[in-house]
CSV table of C-alpha atoms in Angstrom, one decimal:
chain,number,residue,atom,x,y,z
A,1,MET,CA,28.2,-8.8,-2.4
A,2,ARG,CA,26.2,-12.0,-2.0
A,3,ILE,CA,22.8,-11.5,-0.3
A,4,LEU,CA,20.4,-14.3,0.8
A,5,VAL,CA,16.7,-13.6,0.4
A,6,ALA,CA,14.7,-16.0,2.6
A,7,GLU,CA,11.1,-15.5,1.4
A,8,ASP,CA,8.4,-18.1,0.7
A,9,GLU,CA,6.2,-15.9,-1.5
A,10,ALA,CA,7.7,-16.5,-4.9
A,11,ARG,CA,6.6,-13.2,-6.5
A,12,ILE,CA,8.0,-11.1,-3.7
A,13,ALA,CA,11.3,-13.1,-3.6
A,14,THR,CA,11.7,-12.7,-7.4
A,15,ASP,CA,10.9,-9.0,-7.3
A,16,ILE,CA,13.5,-8.5,-4.5
A,17,ALA,CA,16.1,-10.6,-6.3
A,18,GLU,CA,15.6,-8.6,-9.5
A,19,VAL,CA,15.9,-5.3,-7.8
A,20,LEU,CA,19.0,-6.4,-5.8
A,21,THR,CA,20.7,-7.9,-8.9
A,22,ALA,CA,20.1,-4.6,-10.8
A,23,SER,CA,21.7,-2.8,-7.9
A,24,GLY,CA,24.9,-4.8,-8.1
A,25,TYR,CA,24.3,-7.6,-5.7
A,26,VAL,CA,24.5,-11.4,-6.1
A,27,VAL,CA,21.4,-13.0,-4.8
A,28,ASP,CA,20.4,-16.5,-3.6
A,29,ILE,CA,16.8,-17.3,-2.7
A,30,ALA,CA,15.6,-19.7,0.0
A,31,ALA,CA,11.9,-20.5,0.0
A,32,ASP,CA,11.6,-22.2,3.4
A,33,GLY,CA,13.2,-22.0,6.8
A,34,GLU,CA,15.2,-25.2,6.6
A,35,ASP,CA,16.9,-24.1,3.4
A,36,ALA,CA,17.5,-20.6,4.7
A,37,TRP,CA,19.1,-22.0,8.0
A,38,PHE,CA,21.4,-24.3,6.0
A,39,ARG,CA,22.5,-21.7,3.5
A,40,GLY,CA,23.1,-19.1,6.2
A,41,GLU,CA,25.2,-21.6,8.2
A,42,THR,CA,27.3,-22.9,5.3
A,43,GLU,CA,27.6,-19.9,3.0
A,44,ASP,CA,29.3,-16.6,3.4
A,45,TYR,CA,26.7,-13.9,2.9
A,46,ALA,CA,27.2,-10.2,3.2
A,47,ALA,CA,23.6,-9.8,4.5
A,48,VAL,CA,20.3,-11.7,4.7
A,49,ILE,CA,16.7,-10.5,4.1
A,50,LEU,CA,14.6,-12.8,6.2
A,51,ASP,CA,10.9,-13.3,6.3
A,52,LEU,CA,9.6,-14.4,9.7
A,53,GLY,CA,6.7,-16.4,8.3
A,54,LEU,CA,8.7,-19.1,6.5
A,55,PRO,CA,7.4,-22.7,6.2
A,56,SER,CA,9.1,-25.7,7.8
A,57,LEU,CA,11.1,-23.5,10.2
A,58,ASP,CA,9.9,-20.0,11.2
A,59,GLY,CA,12.2,-17.0,10.7
A,60,VAL,CA,12.7,-16.3,14.4
A,61,THR,CA,14.0,-19.8,14.9
A,62,VAL,CA,16.2,-19.6,11.9
A,63,LEU,CA,17.7,-16.3,13.1
A,64,SER,CA,18.1,-17.6,16.7
A,65,ARG,CA,20.0,-20.7,15.4
A,66,TRP,CA,22.3,-18.6,13.3
A,67,ARG,CA,23.2,-16.3,16.2
A,68,GLN,CA,23.7,-19.3,18.6
A,69,GLN,CA,26.0,-20.9,16.0
A,70,GLY,CA,28.1,-17.7,15.7
A,71,CYS,CA,26.7,-16.4,12.3
A,72,HIS,CA,27.1,-12.7,12.5
A,73,MET,CA,26.0,-11.5,9.1
A,74,PRO,CA,23.6,-8.5,9.3
A,75,VAL,CA,19.9,-9.6,9.0
A,76,LEU,CA,17.0,-7.4,7.8
A,77,VAL,CA,13.7,-9.0,9.0
A,78,LEU,CA,11.0,-8.6,6.4
A,79,THR,CA,7.5,-9.7,7.4
A,80,ALA,CA,3.7,-9.1,7.2
A,81,ARG,CA,3.6,-9.2,11.0
A,82,GLY,CA,3.2,-5.6,12.1
A,83,SER,CA,2.6,-5.7,15.8
A,84,TRP,CA,5.3,-4.3,18.2
A,85,ASN,CA,5.8,-7.6,20.0
A,86,ASP,CA,6.6,-9.3,16.6
A,87,ARG,CA,9.3,-6.6,16.1
A,88,VAL,CA,10.6,-7.2,19.6
A,89,ASP,CA,10.8,-11.0,18.9
A,90,GLY,CA,12.8,-10.5,15.7
A,91,ILE,CA,15.2,-8.0,17.2
A,92,ASP,CA,15.7,-10.1,20.4
A,93,ALA,CA,16.5,-13.1,18.1
A,94,GLY,CA,19.3,-11.1,16.6
A,95,ALA,CA,17.8,-9.0,13.8
A,96,ASP,CA,19.7,-5.8,12.8
A,97,ASP,CA,16.7,-4.1,11.2
A,98,TYR,CA,13.0,-4.6,10.6
A,99,LEU,CA,10.8,-3.7,7.6
A,100,ALA,CA,7.1,-4.5,7.6
A,101,LYS,CA,5.1,-5.5,4.4
A,102,PRO,CA,4.0,-3.9,2.3
A,103,PHE,CA,7.1,-1.9,1.6
A,104,HIS,CA,8.8,0.2,-1.1
A,105,MET,CA,11.8,-1.4,-2.8
A,106,GLU,CA,13.7,1.9,-2.4
A,107,GLU,CA,13.4,1.7,1.3
A,108,LEU,CA,14.5,-1.9,1.4
A,109,LEU,CA,17.6,-1.0,-0.7
A,110,ALA,CA,18.4,1.9,1.6
A,111,ARG,CA,18.1,-0.2,4.7
A,112,LEU,CA,20.2,-2.9,3.2
A,113,ARG,CA,22.9,-0.4,2.1
A,114,ALA,CA,22.9,1.0,5.7
A,115,LEU,CA,23.3,-2.5,7.2
A,116,LEU,CA,26.2,-3.3,4.9
A,117,ARG,CA,27.9,0.0,5.7
A,118,ARG,CA,27.5,-0.5,9.4
A,119,SER,CA,28.7,-4.0,9.3
A,120,VAL,CA,32.1,-2.9,8.0
A,121,GLY,CA,32.3,0.4,9.9
A,122,HIS,CA,31.2,2.9,7.2
A,123,GLY,CA,28.6,5.5,7.8
A,124,ALA,CA,27.8,7.1,4.4
A,125,ALA,CA,26.3,5.8,1.2
A,126,VAL,CA,29.0,7.6,-0.8
A,127,ILE,CA,32.5,6.0,-0.3
A,128,SER,CA,35.5,8.4,-0.8
A,129,HIS,CA,39.0,7.2,-1.1
A,130,GLY,CA,41.5,9.8,-2.1
A,131,SER,CA,40.3,11.2,-5.5
A,132,LEU,CA,37.9,8.2,-5.9
A,133,VAL,CA,34.2,8.6,-5.1
A,134,LEU,CA,31.8,5.7,-5.3
A,135,ASP,CA,28.1,6.4,-4.9
A,136,THR,CA,26.5,3.1,-3.9
A,137,ARG,CA,23.0,4.5,-4.4
A,138,GLN,CA,23.5,5.4,-8.0
A,139,MET,CA,26.3,2.9,-8.7
A,140,ARG,CA,28.4,5.7,-10.1
A,141,LEU,CA,32.2,6.0,-9.9
A,142,THR,CA,34.2,9.2,-10.4
A,143,ILE,CA,38.0,9.7,-10.1
A,144,ALA,CA,39.1,13.3,-9.7
A,145,GLY,CA,35.7,14.3,-11.0
A,146,ARG,CA,36.1,12.0,-14.1
A,147,PRO,CA,33.2,9.5,-14.5
A,148,VAL,CA,34.4,5.9,-15.0
A,149,GLN,CA,32.1,3.4,-16.5
A,150,LEU,CA,32.2,0.0,-14.9
A,151,THR,CA,30.6,-3.3,-15.9
A,152,PRO,CA,28.4,-5.0,-13.2
A,153,LEU,CA,31.2,-7.4,-12.3
A,154,GLU,CA,33.8,-4.6,-12.0
A,155,TYR,CA,31.4,-2.6,-9.9
A,156,ARG,CA,30.8,-5.5,-7.5
A,157,MET,CA,34.5,-6.1,-7.1
A,158,LEU,CA,35.4,-2.5,-6.5
A,159,SER,CA,32.5,-2.0,-4.1
A,160,TYR,CA,33.4,-5.1,-2.1
A,161,LEU,CA,37.1,-4.2,-1.8
A,162,LEU,CA,36.2,-0.6,-0.8
A,163,HIS,CA,33.7,-1.8,1.8
A,164,HIS,CA,36.5,-4.0,3.2
A,165,ARG,CA,39.4,-1.6,2.7
A,166,GLY,CA,42.3,-2.2,5.1
A,167,ARG,CA,41.8,-5.9,4.9
A,168,VAL,CA,43.3,-8.5,2.5
A,169,VAL,CA,40.4,-10.2,0.6
A,170,SER,CA,41.1,-13.6,-0.8
A,171,GLN,CA,40.3,-14.7,-4.3
A,172,LEU,CA,37.9,-17.3,-2.9
A,173,GLU,CA,36.0,-14.6,-1.0
A,174,LEU,CA,35.8,-12.4,-4.0
A,175,THR,CA,34.6,-15.2,-6.1
A,176,GLU,CA,31.8,-16.1,-3.7
A,177,GLN,CA,30.7,-12.5,-3.3
A,178,ILE,CA,30.7,-11.2,-6.9
A,179,TYR,CA,29.7,-14.2,-9.0
A,180,ALA,CA,26.4,-16.0,-9.2
A,181,GLN,CA,26.7,-19.7,-8.3
A,182,ASP,CA,25.7,-20.8,-11.8
A,183,PHE,CA,28.0,-18.4,-13.6
A,184,GLU,CA,30.7,-20.0,-15.8
A,185,ARG,CA,34.1,-18.7,-15.1
A,186,ASP,CA,37.7,-19.5,-15.7
A,187,SER,CA,40.2,-20.4,-12.9
A,188,ASN,CA,42.0,-17.0,-13.5
A,189,ALA,CA,38.8,-15.0,-13.7
A,190,ILE,CA,39.6,-12.9,-10.6
A,191,GLU,CA,43.1,-12.0,-11.9
A,192,VAL,CA,41.6,-11.0,-15.3
A,193,LEU,CA,38.9,-8.9,-13.6
A,194,VAL,CA,41.4,-7.1,-11.3
A,195,ALA,CA,43.7,-6.3,-14.3
A,196,ARG,CA,40.8,-4.9,-16.3
A,197,LEU,CA,39.7,-2.8,-13.3
A,198,ARG,CA,43.1,-1.4,-12.8
A,199,ARG,CA,43.3,-0.3,-16.4
A,200,LYS,CA,40.0,1.6,-16.1
A,201,LEU,CA,40.9,3.2,-12.8
A,202,LYS,CA,44.3,4.5,-14.0
A,203,ILE,CA,45.3,5.0,-10.3
A,204,LYS,CA,47.3,2.9,-7.9
A,205,LEU,CA,44.6,1.5,-5.7
A,206,ILE,CA,44.3,-2.3,-5.7
A,207,GLU,CA,47.3,-4.0,-4.2
A,208,THR,CA,48.2,-7.7,-4.8
A,209,ARG,CA,49.3,-9.7,-1.8
A,210,ARG,CA,50.8,-12.8,-3.4
A,211,GLY,CA,49.3,-16.0,-2.0
A,212,PHE,CA,46.8,-14.1,0.1
A,213,GLY,CA,44.6,-11.9,-2.1
A,214,TYR,CA,43.9,-8.2,-2.8
A,215,LEU,CA,43.9,-5.1,-0.7
A,216,ILE,CA,42.7,-1.5,-0.8
A,217,ALA,CA,44.7,0.1,1.9
A,218,ASN,CA,43.1,2.7,4.3
A,219,ASP,CA,43.5,6.3,3.3
A,220,ASP,CA,46.0,6.9,6.1
A,221,ALA,CA,48.0,3.7,5.4
């Protein structure tokens, strides 16, 4: 899943990006409000971590513009402002959650996972689908109790499809959500990755909808 980190403190932005990348996310960084606003308006992000104290355009204005323009991605506001009225301003502007600095990376990850689950209608950190169990906290997959080792790309693809099960996901959407923008890839990279994932899973799970994309059907489908 692609996450936007809008943070002007380079060390904090880098630390967050490294932790998110290690946790299976694709991360873009915006260091000022104008860049954050443009990226959020033009790119498809699964979620945004947004600092309120951004230069050139403050975070509340950025968030208000996104919501006015119909951008509905979940937003976790991250800021050094700790007063209750700052929290109210952020939430009123359209924030989905609020985390004050200083913070623990584990809490940031937990809040982000919760936002992503709620955005697609899932409540638990562990996703079960038939005999398949994906623990998004530990990035561990088991099928009928058998552990399955996945590469980071395979994990991102499976996690994204499971979070959006019941919906056909296009190749373009998968490409945007699981690959970094500067990653070199072939035109048939998604097909190759799906084939590799199917061989590892050894169960009928990922359906191909020719001309449309890929689908993991709901359990009751």
